[in-house]
Short mmCIF file of C-alpha atoms and ligand atoms in Angstrom, two decimals:
data_model
loop_
_atom_site.label_atom_id
_atom_site.label_comp_id
_atom_site.label_asym_id
_atom_site.label_seq_id
_atom_site.Cartn_x
_atom_site.Cartn_y
_atom_site.Cartn_z
CA MET A 1003 25.76 -35.08 -86.47
CA PHE A 1004 24.27 -36.63 -89.63
CA LYS A 1005 25.42 -35.47 -93.06
CA LYS A 1006 22.33 -36.54 -94.97
CA VAL A 1007 18.74 -37.08 -93.82
CA LEU A 1008 15.74 -38.44 -95.71
CA ILE A 1009 12.32 -36.95 -94.94
CA ALA A 1010 9.55 -39.54 -95.20
CA ASN A 1011 6.78 -36.98 -95.45
CA ARG A 1012 5.33 -34.15 -97.53
CA GLY A 1013 3.76 -30.69 -97.20
CA GLU A 1014 4.58 -28.14 -94.56
CA ILE A 1015 6.27 -30.58 -92.18
CA ALA A 1016 8.74 -31.72 -94.85
CA ILE A 1017 9.59 -28.04 -95.44
CA ARG A 1018 9.94 -27.46 -91.68
CA VAL A 1019 12.46 -30.29 -91.43
CA ILE A 1020 14.38 -29.16 -94.55
CA ARG A 1021 14.70 -25.66 -93.05
CA CYS A 1022 16.32 -27.11 -89.96
CA LEU A 1023 18.63 -29.34 -92.04
CA ARG A 1024 19.74 -26.31 -94.06
CA GLU A 1025 20.57 -24.41 -90.87
CA LEU A 1026 22.72 -27.34 -89.75
CA GLU A 1027 24.25 -27.75 -93.24
CA ILE A 1028 22.86 -31.27 -93.51
CA GLU A 1029 21.80 -32.52 -96.95
CA SER A 1030 18.15 -33.43 -97.44
CA VAL A 1031 16.49 -36.17 -99.45
CA ALA A 1032 12.78 -35.86 -100.26
CA VAL A 1033 10.45 -38.65 -101.31
CA TYR A 1034 7.39 -37.86 -103.41
CA SER A 1035 4.32 -39.45 -104.92
CA ASP A 1036 3.27 -38.82 -108.52
CA ALA A 1037 0.64 -36.36 -107.30
CA ASP A 1038 3.42 -34.47 -105.47
CA ARG A 1039 5.78 -34.20 -108.47
CA ASP A 1040 5.54 -30.39 -108.32
CA ALA A 1041 5.31 -30.08 -104.54
CA LEU A 1042 7.40 -27.55 -102.65
CA HIS A 1043 9.29 -30.12 -100.57
CA VAL A 1044 10.57 -31.74 -103.78
CA ARG A 1045 11.91 -28.40 -105.00
CA TRP A 1046 13.52 -27.58 -101.68
CA ALA A 1047 15.37 -30.82 -100.98
CA ASN A 1048 18.88 -31.48 -102.27
CA GLN A 1049 17.71 -34.77 -103.75
CA ALA A 1050 14.32 -36.32 -104.40
CA VAL A 1051 13.23 -39.92 -104.89
CA ARG A 1052 9.98 -40.84 -106.63
CA LEU A 1053 7.53 -43.25 -105.01
CA PRO A 1054 5.26 -44.38 -107.84
CA GLY A 1055 1.52 -43.97 -107.22
CA ASN A 1056 -0.71 -41.37 -105.65
CA THR A 1057 -2.39 -42.62 -102.50
CA ALA A 1058 -0.59 -42.64 -99.14
CA VAL A 1059 -0.73 -46.43 -99.08
CA GLU A 1060 1.03 -46.63 -102.46
CA THR A 1061 3.68 -44.05 -101.55
CA TYR A 1062 4.40 -42.40 -98.16
CA LEU A 1063 3.45 -45.59 -96.29
CA GLN A 1064 5.75 -47.83 -98.35
CA SER A 1065 8.32 -48.39 -95.61
CA GLU A 1066 10.56 -50.77 -97.58
CA LYS A 1067 10.74 -48.46 -100.61
CA ILE A 1068 11.58 -45.54 -98.33
CA LEU A 1069 14.33 -47.53 -96.58
CA GLU A 1070 15.67 -48.54 -99.97
CA ALA A 1071 15.73 -44.88 -101.09
CA ALA A 1072 17.59 -43.88 -97.92
CA LYS A 1073 20.22 -46.55 -98.47
CA ARG A 1074 20.62 -45.72 -102.16
CA CYS A 1075 21.10 -42.00 -101.41
CA GLY A 1076 23.41 -42.61 -98.48
CA ALA A 1077 21.07 -40.99 -95.92
CA GLU A 1078 22.09 -41.91 -92.36
CA ALA A 1079 18.77 -41.00 -90.79
CA ILE A 1080 15.05 -40.74 -91.58
CA HIS A 1081 12.75 -38.03 -90.24
CA PRO A 1082 9.17 -39.33 -90.38
CA GLY A 1083 7.38 -35.99 -89.67
CA TYR A 1084 3.89 -36.64 -88.26
CA GLY A 1085 1.25 -39.06 -89.56
CA PHE A 1086 2.31 -41.66 -92.16
CA LEU A 1087 5.11 -43.84 -90.66
CA SER A 1088 5.87 -41.62 -87.67
CA GLU A 1089 4.16 -43.82 -85.07
CA GLN A 1090 4.72 -47.24 -86.62
CA ALA A 1091 6.93 -49.22 -84.28
CA GLY A 1092 7.60 -51.72 -87.08
CA PHE A 1093 9.14 -49.01 -89.25
CA ALA A 1094 11.33 -47.69 -86.43
CA ARG A 1095 12.48 -51.27 -85.85
CA ARG A 1096 13.28 -51.79 -89.54
CA CYS A 1097 15.35 -48.60 -89.51
CA ARG A 1098 17.28 -49.97 -86.56
CA GLU A 1099 17.86 -53.28 -88.39
CA GLU A 1100 19.13 -51.44 -91.45
CA GLY A 1101 21.48 -49.25 -89.40
CA ILE A 1102 19.57 -46.06 -90.24
CA ALA A 1103 18.73 -43.69 -87.39
CA PHE A 1104 15.00 -43.17 -86.91
CA ILE A 1105 14.47 -39.55 -85.83
CA GLY A 1106 11.97 -40.39 -83.14
CA PRO A 1107 11.79 -42.60 -80.05
CA ASN A 1108 12.76 -46.26 -79.71
CA PRO A 1109 10.29 -48.80 -81.20
CA GLU A 1110 9.42 -50.25 -77.78
CA ALA A 1111 8.17 -46.86 -76.54
CA ILE A 1112 6.15 -46.35 -79.74
CA GLU A 1113 4.62 -49.78 -79.31
CA GLN A 1114 3.58 -49.26 -75.70
CA MET A 1115 2.06 -45.85 -76.39
CA GLY A 1116 0.59 -46.75 -79.80
CA ASP A 1117 -1.99 -49.06 -78.33
CA LYS A 1118 -4.27 -46.84 -76.27
CA THR A 1119 -5.26 -49.56 -73.81
CA THR A 1120 -1.63 -50.58 -73.17
CA ALA A 1121 -0.77 -46.91 -72.75
CA ARG A 1122 -3.56 -46.53 -70.18
CA ASP A 1123 -2.28 -49.60 -68.30
CA VAL A 1124 1.32 -48.34 -68.30
CA MET A 1125 0.17 -44.93 -67.07
CA LYS A 1126 -2.05 -46.34 -64.33
CA LYS A 1127 0.84 -48.47 -63.11
CA ALA A 1128 3.09 -45.38 -63.08
CA GLY A 1129 0.51 -43.59 -60.92
CA VAL A 1130 -0.78 -41.26 -63.65
CA PRO A 1131 -4.52 -40.47 -63.46
CA VAL A 1132 -6.28 -41.73 -66.63
CA VAL A 1133 -9.78 -40.98 -67.97
CA PRO A 1134 -12.03 -43.48 -66.11
CA GLY A 1135 -12.90 -46.39 -68.38
CA PHE A 1136 -13.40 -50.08 -69.06
CA GLN A 1137 -11.01 -51.94 -71.31
CA SER A 1138 -11.49 -55.64 -70.75
CA MET A 1139 -11.18 -56.81 -74.36
CA ASP A 1140 -12.59 -60.28 -73.80
CA ALA A 1141 -15.71 -58.98 -72.02
CA THR A 1142 -19.08 -59.92 -73.48
CA LEU A 1143 -21.37 -57.27 -74.87
CA ALA A 1144 -23.55 -57.54 -71.74
CA GLU A 1145 -20.53 -56.99 -69.48
CA ALA A 1146 -19.40 -53.97 -71.52
CA LYS A 1147 -22.92 -52.57 -71.31
CA ASP A 1148 -23.01 -53.11 -67.55
CA ALA A 1149 -19.69 -51.34 -67.16
CA SER A 1150 -21.03 -48.37 -69.13
CA ALA A 1151 -24.14 -48.20 -66.98
CA GLN A 1152 -21.97 -48.18 -63.87
CA MET A 1153 -19.74 -45.45 -65.30
CA GLY A 1154 -22.86 -43.46 -66.21
CA TYR A 1155 -23.82 -42.26 -69.68
CA PRO A 1156 -22.66 -40.64 -71.90
CA VAL A 1157 -19.66 -42.86 -72.63
CA MET A 1158 -17.08 -42.75 -75.41
CA LEU A 1159 -16.23 -45.82 -77.48
CA LYS A 1160 -12.68 -45.74 -78.81
CA ALA A 1161 -10.57 -47.90 -81.09
CA ALA A 1162 -7.57 -49.29 -79.17
CA ALA A 1163 -5.43 -48.69 -82.27
CA GLY A 1164 -7.14 -45.35 -83.01
CA GLY A 1165 -5.72 -41.98 -83.93
CA GLY A 1166 -6.51 -38.80 -85.84
CA GLY A 1167 -9.98 -38.56 -84.31
CA LYS A 1168 -11.08 -41.74 -86.12
CA GLY A 1169 -12.94 -44.69 -84.63
CA MET A 1170 -14.47 -42.67 -81.79
CA ARG A 1171 -18.16 -42.69 -80.94
CA MET A 1172 -20.13 -41.05 -78.16
CA VAL A 1173 -23.04 -43.06 -76.73
CA GLU A 1174 -25.68 -41.04 -74.95
CA ARG A 1175 -28.07 -43.74 -73.73
CA ALA A 1176 -28.03 -47.46 -72.89
CA GLU A 1177 -30.46 -48.22 -75.76
CA GLN A 1178 -27.86 -47.01 -78.26
CA PHE A 1179 -25.00 -48.99 -76.81
CA GLU A 1180 -25.28 -52.24 -78.74
CA SER A 1181 -25.51 -50.80 -82.25
CA ALA A 1182 -22.86 -48.13 -81.48
CA PHE A 1183 -20.51 -50.82 -80.19
CA GLN A 1184 -20.92 -52.96 -83.33
CA GLN A 1185 -20.46 -49.90 -85.57
CA ALA A 1186 -17.38 -48.76 -83.68
CA ARG A 1187 -15.84 -52.22 -84.05
CA SER A 1188 -16.37 -52.46 -87.78
CA GLU A 1189 -15.17 -48.84 -88.22
CA ALA A 1190 -12.02 -49.65 -86.24
CA ALA A 1191 -11.41 -52.82 -88.25
CA GLY A 1192 -11.76 -50.86 -91.49
CA ALA A 1193 -9.54 -47.94 -90.45
CA PHE A 1194 -6.86 -49.71 -88.42
CA GLY A 1195 -7.15 -53.42 -89.25
CA ASP A 1196 -7.86 -53.99 -85.54
CA ASP A 1197 -11.43 -54.14 -84.20
CA ARG A 1198 -10.66 -53.82 -80.48
CA VAL A 1199 -12.77 -51.10 -78.89
CA TYR A 1200 -12.70 -49.87 -75.30
CA ILE A 1201 -14.91 -47.55 -73.27
CA GLU A 1202 -14.16 -44.25 -71.55
CA LYS A 1203 -16.33 -42.04 -69.43
CA TYR A 1204 -17.38 -39.13 -71.68
CA LEU A 1205 -16.16 -35.95 -70.05
CA MET A 1206 -18.51 -32.99 -70.50
CA ARG A 1207 -17.00 -29.84 -72.02
CA PRO A 1208 -13.37 -30.70 -71.25
CA ARG A 1209 -10.33 -28.67 -72.26
CA HIS A 1210 -7.60 -30.44 -74.21
CA ILE A 1211 -4.27 -29.72 -72.54
CA GLU A 1212 -1.03 -31.39 -73.62
CA VAL A 1213 2.51 -31.28 -72.29
CA GLN A 1214 5.55 -31.20 -74.57
CA ILE A 1215 8.33 -33.41 -73.29
CA VAL A 1216 11.90 -33.88 -74.48
CA SER A 1217 13.98 -36.91 -73.48
CA ASP A 1218 17.43 -37.95 -74.63
CA LYS A 1219 19.12 -41.36 -74.88
CA HIS A 1220 20.97 -40.78 -71.58
CA GLY A 1221 17.98 -40.81 -69.24
CA ASN A 1222 17.44 -37.03 -69.12
CA HIS A 1223 13.85 -35.81 -69.34
CA ILE A 1224 12.46 -32.26 -69.38
CA HIS A 1225 9.10 -30.71 -70.21
CA LEU A 1226 8.47 -27.49 -72.13
CA GLY A 1227 5.14 -26.56 -70.59
CA GLU A 1228 1.71 -27.11 -72.07
CA ARG A 1229 -0.37 -26.24 -75.11
CA GLU A 1230 -4.13 -25.85 -75.11
CA CYS A 1231 -5.85 -27.40 -78.14
CA SER A 1232 -9.51 -27.15 -77.17
CA ILE A 1233 -10.69 -25.55 -80.43
CA GLN A 1234 -11.49 -28.71 -82.37
CA ARG A 1235 -13.78 -29.96 -85.08
CA ARG A 1236 -14.74 -33.62 -85.00
CA HIS A 1237 -12.09 -34.23 -82.33
CA GLN A 1238 -9.39 -32.75 -84.56
CA LYS A 1239 -7.45 -29.65 -83.52
CA VAL A 1240 -7.99 -26.41 -85.46
CA VAL A 1241 -6.39 -23.76 -83.22
CA GLU A 1242 -3.74 -24.27 -80.55
CA GLU A 1243 -2.11 -21.94 -78.07
CA ALA A 1244 0.61 -21.88 -75.45
CA PRO A 1245 0.59 -21.50 -72.55
CA SER A 1246 -2.97 -22.58 -71.68
CA PRO A 1247 -5.00 -19.74 -70.14
CA ALA A 1248 -6.42 -22.37 -67.76
CA VAL A 1249 -3.07 -23.52 -66.34
CA SER A 1250 -1.42 -21.74 -63.43
CA ASP A 1251 2.31 -22.03 -62.68
CA ASP A 1252 1.55 -24.61 -59.99
CA LYS A 1253 -0.67 -26.64 -62.31
CA ARG A 1254 2.07 -26.48 -64.99
CA ALA A 1255 4.59 -27.93 -62.58
CA GLU A 1256 2.12 -30.65 -61.57
CA LEU A 1257 1.21 -31.61 -65.18
CA GLY A 1258 4.87 -31.43 -66.20
CA ALA A 1259 5.81 -33.86 -63.42
CA ILE A 1260 3.04 -36.26 -64.48
CA ALA A 1261 4.15 -36.07 -68.14
CA LEU A 1262 7.71 -36.87 -67.12
CA MET A 1263 6.45 -39.88 -65.14
CA ALA A 1264 4.90 -41.06 -68.42
CA ALA A 1265 8.18 -40.48 -70.30
CA ARG A 1266 10.21 -42.39 -67.71
CA ALA A 1267 7.71 -45.26 -67.64
CA VAL A 1268 8.46 -46.10 -71.28
CA ASN A 1269 12.16 -45.07 -71.39
CA TYR A 1270 11.26 -42.33 -73.81
CA ASP A 1271 14.10 -40.86 -75.89
CA SER A 1272 12.89 -38.15 -78.27
CA VAL A 1273 10.40 -35.28 -78.33
CA GLY A 1274 6.86 -36.35 -77.49
CA THR A 1275 3.54 -35.14 -76.17
CA VAL A 1276 1.46 -36.32 -73.25
CA GLU A 1277 -2.19 -35.40 -73.79
CA PHE A 1278 -4.72 -34.74 -71.03
CA LEU A 1279 -8.36 -33.82 -70.78
CA MET A 1280 -9.15 -31.24 -68.08
CA ASP A 1281 -12.68 -31.47 -66.71
CA GLN A 1282 -14.80 -28.55 -65.51
CA THR A 1283 -13.36 -28.84 -62.01
CA GLY A 1284 -9.80 -28.47 -63.32
CA ALA A 1285 -8.91 -32.15 -62.76
CA CYS A 1286 -6.69 -33.59 -65.51
CA TYR A 1287 -6.73 -37.12 -66.88
CA PHE A 1288 -4.23 -38.83 -69.19
CA LEU A 1289 -5.68 -39.30 -72.67
CA GLU A 1290 -2.81 -40.61 -74.79
CA MET A 1291 0.81 -40.01 -75.67
CA ASN A 1292 1.93 -39.01 -79.16
CA THR A 1293 5.39 -40.36 -79.83
CA ARG A 1294 6.38 -37.84 -82.52
CA LEU A 1295 6.59 -34.16 -83.39
CA GLN A 1296 3.14 -32.56 -83.13
CA VAL A 1297 1.59 -30.37 -85.81
CA GLU A 1298 1.29 -27.61 -83.21
CA HIS A 1299 4.94 -27.63 -82.07
CA PRO A 1300 5.54 -24.02 -83.30
CA VAL A 1301 3.60 -22.48 -80.39
CA THR A 1302 5.96 -24.19 -77.94
CA GLU A 1303 8.94 -23.02 -80.00
CA TRP A 1304 7.62 -19.44 -79.84
CA ILE A 1305 7.29 -19.36 -76.05
CA THR A 1306 10.48 -21.27 -75.21
CA GLY A 1307 12.79 -20.03 -77.99
CA LEU A 1308 13.78 -23.64 -78.69
CA ASP A 1309 13.94 -25.53 -82.00
CA LEU A 1310 12.19 -28.86 -81.49
CA VAL A 1311 13.29 -30.35 -84.82
CA ARG A 1312 16.90 -29.54 -84.03
CA MET A 1313 16.49 -31.16 -80.62
CA GLN A 1314 15.03 -34.26 -82.29
CA LEU A 1315 18.03 -34.48 -84.63
CA GLU A 1316 20.56 -33.99 -81.85
CA ILE A 1317 18.90 -36.62 -79.67
CA ALA A 1318 18.72 -39.12 -82.56
CA ALA A 1319 22.43 -38.53 -83.15
CA GLY A 1320 23.08 -39.47 -79.52
CA ASP A 1321 23.74 -36.02 -78.03
CA PRO A 1322 22.70 -35.39 -74.43
CA LEU A 1323 20.16 -32.62 -73.78
CA ARG A 1324 21.78 -29.21 -73.68
CA LEU A 1325 19.47 -27.83 -71.01
CA ASP A 1326 17.98 -28.68 -67.62
CA GLN A 1327 14.42 -28.09 -66.49
CA LYS A 1328 15.50 -24.88 -64.75
CA ASP A 1329 16.79 -23.52 -68.09
CA VAL A 1330 13.33 -23.73 -69.65
CA VAL A 1331 11.78 -20.27 -69.51
CA ILE A 1332 8.30 -19.55 -70.83
CA ARG A 1333 7.90 -16.12 -72.31
CA GLY A 1334 4.75 -14.49 -73.72
CA HIS A 1335 1.96 -16.25 -75.55
CA ALA A 1336 1.59 -17.93 -78.95
CA ILE A 1337 -1.38 -19.01 -81.07
CA GLU A 1338 -1.53 -21.21 -84.15
CA CYS A 1339 -4.31 -21.40 -86.75
CA ARG A 1340 -4.33 -24.35 -89.11
CA ILE A 1341 -5.02 -23.13 -92.64
CA TYR A 1342 -7.01 -25.70 -94.58
CA ALA A 1343 -8.00 -25.96 -98.24
CA GLU A 1344 -11.60 -26.58 -97.23
CA ASP A 1345 -14.82 -24.60 -97.04
CA PRO A 1346 -15.98 -24.01 -93.46
CA TYR A 1347 -19.29 -22.60 -94.72
CA HIS A 1348 -20.18 -25.74 -96.66
CA LYS A 1349 -19.59 -28.41 -94.01
CA PHE A 1350 -15.82 -28.03 -94.32
CA ARG A 1351 -15.77 -29.77 -97.67
CA PRO A 1352 -12.24 -30.15 -99.06
CA SER A 1353 -11.28 -27.71 -101.79
CA PRO A 1354 -8.33 -29.05 -103.75
CA GLY A 1355 -7.23 -27.17 -106.89
CA LEU A 1356 -4.93 -24.55 -108.32
CA ILE A 1357 -3.68 -21.74 -106.05
CA THR A 1358 -3.96 -18.79 -108.42
CA TYR A 1359 -2.74 -16.19 -105.93
CA LEU A 1360 -0.82 -16.45 -102.67
CA GLY A 1361 0.07 -13.54 -100.42
CA THR A 1362 1.50 -14.64 -97.08
CA PRO A 1363 1.75 -12.55 -93.92
CA THR A 1364 5.03 -11.52 -92.31
CA GLY A 1365 6.04 -8.81 -89.83
CA PRO A 1366 6.60 -8.79 -86.07
CA GLY A 1367 5.72 -11.99 -84.25
CA VAL A 1368 4.38 -13.84 -87.30
CA ARG A 1369 5.40 -17.25 -88.63
CA ASP A 1370 3.86 -19.12 -91.54
CA ASP A 1371 4.79 -22.79 -91.90
CA SER A 1372 3.53 -23.42 -95.40
CA GLY A 1373 3.82 -26.26 -97.89
CA VAL A 1374 2.42 -24.49 -100.95
CA TYR A 1375 3.19 -21.75 -103.48
CA GLN A 1376 1.36 -19.64 -106.04
CA GLY A 1377 0.68 -21.79 -109.09
CA TYR A 1378 0.65 -25.03 -107.04
CA GLU A 1379 -2.24 -27.42 -107.36
CA VAL A 1380 -3.43 -28.82 -104.00
CA PRO A 1381 -3.92 -32.56 -104.63
CA ILE A 1382 -7.00 -34.49 -103.55
CA TYR A 1383 -5.12 -37.38 -102.04
CA TYR A 1384 -3.86 -36.05 -98.72
CA ASP A 1385 -4.78 -33.98 -95.68
CA PRO A 1386 -6.15 -30.58 -96.78
CA MET A 1387 -3.95 -28.60 -94.35
CA ILE A 1388 -1.79 -26.26 -96.44
CA SER A 1389 -0.11 -24.18 -93.78
CA LYS A 1390 0.06 -23.22 -90.11
CA LEU A 1391 -0.03 -19.56 -89.24
CA SER A 1392 1.32 -18.75 -85.79
CA THR A 1393 1.84 -15.52 -83.89
CA TRP A 1394 3.61 -14.54 -80.71
CA GLY A 1395 2.80 -11.68 -78.35
CA ALA A 1396 4.02 -10.50 -74.97
CA ASP A 1397 0.59 -11.60 -73.73
CA ARG A 1398 -2.48 -13.41 -75.13
CA ASN A 1399 -4.17 -10.21 -76.29
CA GLN A 1400 -1.17 -9.17 -78.33
CA ALA A 1401 -0.90 -12.65 -79.86
CA ILE A 1402 -4.61 -12.47 -80.83
CA GLY A 1403 -4.20 -8.95 -82.26
CA ARG A 1404 -1.26 -10.07 -84.33
CA MET A 1405 -3.16 -13.13 -85.53
CA ILE A 1406 -6.07 -10.96 -86.66
CA ARG A 1407 -3.62 -8.67 -88.47
CA ALA A 1408 -1.77 -11.60 -90.07
CA LEU A 1409 -5.01 -13.32 -91.16
CA GLY A 1410 -5.95 -10.03 -92.81
CA GLU A 1411 -2.68 -10.07 -94.76
CA TYR A 1412 -3.14 -13.71 -95.82
CA LYS A 1413 -4.60 -13.93 -99.35
CA ILE A 1414 -5.22 -17.22 -101.11
CA GLY A 1415 -6.89 -17.23 -104.52
CA GLY A 1416 -8.37 -20.10 -106.52
CA ILE A 1417 -9.42 -22.45 -103.71
CA ALA A 1418 -11.75 -22.21 -100.71
CA HIS A 1419 -9.99 -21.85 -97.35
CA ASN A 1420 -10.76 -21.18 -93.69
CA ILE A 1421 -9.03 -17.82 -93.14
CA ASP A 1422 -12.29 -15.90 -92.54
CA PHE A 1423 -13.43 -18.61 -90.14
CA HIS A 1424 -10.26 -18.05 -88.09
CA ARG A 1425 -10.78 -14.28 -88.15
CA HIS A 1426 -14.28 -14.60 -86.77
CA LEU A 1427 -13.01 -17.01 -84.15
CA MET A 1428 -10.24 -14.63 -83.04
CA HIS A 1429 -12.84 -11.85 -82.58
CA HIS A 1430 -15.34 -14.08 -80.75
CA PRO A 1431 -15.92 -12.81 -77.18
CA ALA A 1432 -15.80 -16.34 -75.73
CA PHE A 1433 -12.45 -16.98 -77.43
CA VAL A 1434 -11.08 -13.61 -76.35
CA SER A 1435 -12.07 -14.34 -72.75
CA ALA A 1436 -10.50 -17.84 -73.07
CA ASP A 1437 -13.75 -19.60 -72.20
CA LEU A 1438 -12.71 -22.70 -74.14
CA ASP A 1439 -13.62 -26.36 -74.34
CA THR A 1440 -13.67 -29.03 -77.03
CA SER A 1441 -17.28 -28.32 -78.05
CA PHE A 1442 -16.58 -24.61 -78.72
CA ILE A 1443 -17.15 -24.71 -82.51
CA ASP A 1444 -20.42 -26.67 -82.16
CA ARG A 1445 -21.65 -24.30 -79.48
CA TYR A 1446 -21.26 -21.19 -81.65
CA PRO A 1447 -22.84 -22.03 -85.01
CA GLU A 1448 -22.40 -18.40 -86.12
CA LEU A 1449 -18.73 -19.26 -86.65
CA THR A 1450 -19.58 -21.57 -89.51
CA ALA A 1451 -22.68 -19.76 -90.76
CA ALA A 1452 -21.67 -16.10 -90.76
CA ALA A 1453 -19.80 -16.16 -94.00
CA ALA A 1454 -22.40 -15.97 -96.71
CA THR A 1455 -22.70 -12.21 -96.36
CA ASN A 1456 -19.11 -11.68 -95.31
CA GLY A 1457 -17.88 -13.60 -98.33
CA LEU A 1458 -19.81 -11.21 -100.56
CA GLU A 1459 -18.58 -8.17 -98.67
CA HIS A 1460 -15.11 -9.41 -99.36
CA VAL A 1461 -15.74 -9.78 -103.05
CA ALA A 1462 -17.18 -6.25 -103.16
CA VAL A 1463 -14.14 -4.83 -101.35
CA ILE A 1464 -11.75 -6.64 -103.69
CA ALA A 1465 -13.66 -5.50 -106.80
CA ALA A 1466 -13.69 -1.90 -105.56
CA SER A 1467 -9.95 -2.06 -104.79
CA ILE A 1468 -9.14 -3.40 -108.26
CA LYS A 1469 -11.21 -0.65 -109.88
CA HIS A 1470 -9.54 2.01 -107.73
CA PHE A 1471 -6.08 0.59 -108.46
CA ARG A 1472 -6.70 0.51 -112.20
CA GLU A 1473 -7.91 4.11 -112.19
CA ARG A 1474 -4.84 5.25 -110.26
CA MET A 1475 -2.57 3.36 -112.64
CA ARG A 1476 -4.26 4.98 -115.62
CA GLN A 1477 -3.90 8.44 -114.09
CA SER A 1478 -0.30 7.71 -113.18
CA LEU A 1479 0.57 6.56 -116.69
CA ALA A 1480 -1.16 9.60 -118.21
CA THR A 1481 0.85 11.95 -115.95
CA GLN A 1482 4.07 10.05 -116.62
CA THR A 1483 3.72 10.37 -120.39
CA SER A 1484 3.16 14.10 -120.05
CA GLN A 1485 6.07 14.53 -117.59
CA ALA A 1486 8.44 11.84 -118.81
CA ASP A 1487 11.35 13.08 -116.69
CA THR A 1488 9.58 12.60 -113.32
CA SER A 1489 10.15 9.29 -111.47
CA ALA A 1490 7.29 6.86 -110.81
CA TRP A 1491 7.98 7.06 -107.05
CA LYS A 1492 7.47 10.83 -107.03
CA GLN A 1493 4.37 10.36 -109.14
CA SER A 1494 2.77 7.83 -106.86
CA GLY A 1495 3.63 10.03 -103.88
CA ARG A 1496 1.89 12.98 -105.49
CA LEU A 1497 -1.10 10.87 -106.46
CA GLY A 1498 -1.90 9.95 -102.91
CA GLN A 1499 -0.78 13.35 -101.56
CA GLY A 1500 1.78 11.98 -99.24
CA GLY A 1501 1.80 8.28 -100.01
CA ARG A 1502 0.66 5.40 -102.13
CA SER A 1503 -3.05 5.20 -101.94
CA TRP A 1504 -4.17 1.96 -103.43
CA ASN A 1505 -4.56 -0.13 -100.37
P1 ADP B 1145 -7.08 -39.41 -81.39
O1 ADP B 1145 -5.89 -40.22 -80.99
O2 ADP B 1145 -7.94 -40.10 -82.41
O3 ADP B 1145 -6.75 -37.99 -81.74
P2 ADP B 1145 -7.76 -38.80 -78.61
O4 ADP B 1145 -7.94 -39.89 -77.64
O5 ADP B 1145 -6.45 -38.06 -78.59
O6 ADP B 1145 -8.02 -39.36 -80.10
O7 ADP B 1145 -8.93 -37.75 -78.46
C1 ADP B 1145 -9.12 -36.69 -79.38
C2 ADP B 1145 -10.19 -35.75 -78.88
O8 ADP B 1145 -11.44 -36.44 -78.69
C3 ADP B 1145 -9.93 -35.09 -77.54
O9 ADP B 1145 -9.13 -33.94 -77.63
C4 ADP B 1145 -11.33 -34.74 -77.09
O10 ADP B 1145 -11.83 -33.61 -77.74
C5 ADP B 1145 -12.14 -35.93 -77.57
N1 ADP B 1145 -12.24 -36.98 -76.52
C6 ADP B 1145 -11.48 -38.08 -76.43
N2 ADP B 1145 -11.82 -38.82 -75.36
C7 ADP B 1145 -12.81 -38.17 -74.75
C8 ADP B 1145 -13.60 -38.41 -73.57
N3 ADP B 1145 -13.43 -39.50 -72.82
N4 ADP B 1145 -14.54 -37.51 -73.23
C9 ADP B 1145 -14.75 -36.40 -73.99
N5 ADP B 1145 -14.06 -36.11 -75.10
C10 ADP B 1145 -13.09 -36.98 -75.49
#
C-alpha cells in the first residue's frame, strides 16, 4: 500500500479521502488555492502545497503543478476526488508517465466514457440499451432536424463533452430546433472547448437510477446495487437514496448485469458508476458512465458496509478485490441530502460568507461529510456544496425519520443554506410515498416558496429560546450566589424540576 498520497481536490471530498488515509496510516498531502488558505482540508492534511491563484483554472486544474507537488513531496499516488481533474484522461496518462499512481481507472477507459457519443457507441456494441438518439456529427442541420422529427418531440440536445448538467437543452417543438441547436453548440464550445452536440429522445418524467460498480486490475468486476437520484434541480442531484424504491431484487440483478457489461466493455479498473434513466414503464436506458467516485457514494457505503475510498486505494495499489458478488449484502436504506450555501427561496442564489455558528448533527444512523467549520468563510470561487448529510435506517421510513431529526439538529449561522428546503422535502407526501422523478422539484413549487413564513417562525423560535435561556441563566446565577456551596448541575436540575429546561 502507498505511504503518501496527494489529494488533488478541496472541500468535503478532500476530508473524506484524508479520513480514509488516516485509518490506513498513510500520509496525506493537500493542495490549496489562495482562497482556500484557511480551508479544513489544509488543516487536516499532513502536508499542504500552495497553488497560487483563486479560480479552479488557476489552481485545482493545474495538472503539471499538481504533479510537480506530488513529486516534490514524495507522494506515490494522487486521489483526484470528483470534478476538477478526476475525469481527464490526459491527467491520468501524465500520472502514468511520471510513475505516480492515479487513484481512478486507466486513461483509456476514461477517454471512452468521457465522450458521451463514444460511450453510447461502446454500450450499444456491448448490447446495453441506450436512450434513443441521433449522433451523426457530420449531419447537416436539416438532417438533424429530420431525425428529431422522426424521434418525436420533445428532444434533448446534449454536448458530447458535457457534464455537470451543463450544455443540455430541451427542445419542445420543431420551430425551436434551429436556434436551440445553434445555442447549444456555442454553449458547449464555451464550457468544454468542443462544440459537438448530439440529440436524445427526451424521456418524460424519468427516474434517475445508477449502479455502483467496482472493478480491479485483475479482471474482477462486482456491482454494489443502485442509487436513486431523481430529486434534481437543473439536472443536478440534490437528494440521493439507496436502494431505489422503484427497483425490485430482480431488476437490481438485471441492472447490475448491464452495468458490469459496461465495465467489461472498457476494461474498467476502479470504482465507477453506470447511470440510467428509467421511463414510466420501468424500462431503463444507459445515460452515461462516471469514471470516478460519486458525490453520493455514502448511501452505498451505508447499505453495503463497504468503504469505497479504501477500495479505490487498494485497487490502485494493485490488490485484487476482497469480495465476490455473492458477498455483497444490501441492508436497510440510506438517504443523502446535499447541504448547499445557497438560498432555495431566492432562486437558489449562492450565499458565500462567514459561518458564524455551526452545530452538526450526530447520533444513531447519522453521518455528516462536511468541509467547513465555525469561523470559516465559504469562498465564492467554487461549488457551493458545503456538506452531505446522510442517514441510515432499517427501512426507508426510519431513514427519513432520522433525516428529519438530523436536519433539525443542523444549525448553520451567518450564511443562507437549504436545510429547511430539505426538511420540507422529507415531509412531502409524494416524497414519503416515493413517487419520484427528475421533475419533482419543479412540480411542487411549494418546496421553494414555503419558506418566507417558515423562515420568520424560525427567527421567532430562536429569539424566544435565547430570551428563555438568558432568563434561566440569570436565575441560576442569582441562586448560585446565594447558595455558593451547591453545584451548578444540581442547580440546573432544580431549575427545570427534573432536568435542564432550555431547549
Ligand atoms: P451530465 O453529465 O451533465 O450530468 P447526464 O447525461 O448525466 O448529464 O444527465 C443529467 C440529468 O439530465 C439526468 O439525470 C436527467 O434528469 C436529465 N436528462 C438527461 N438526458 C435526458 C433525456 N434524454 N430525457 C430526459 N431527461 C434527461
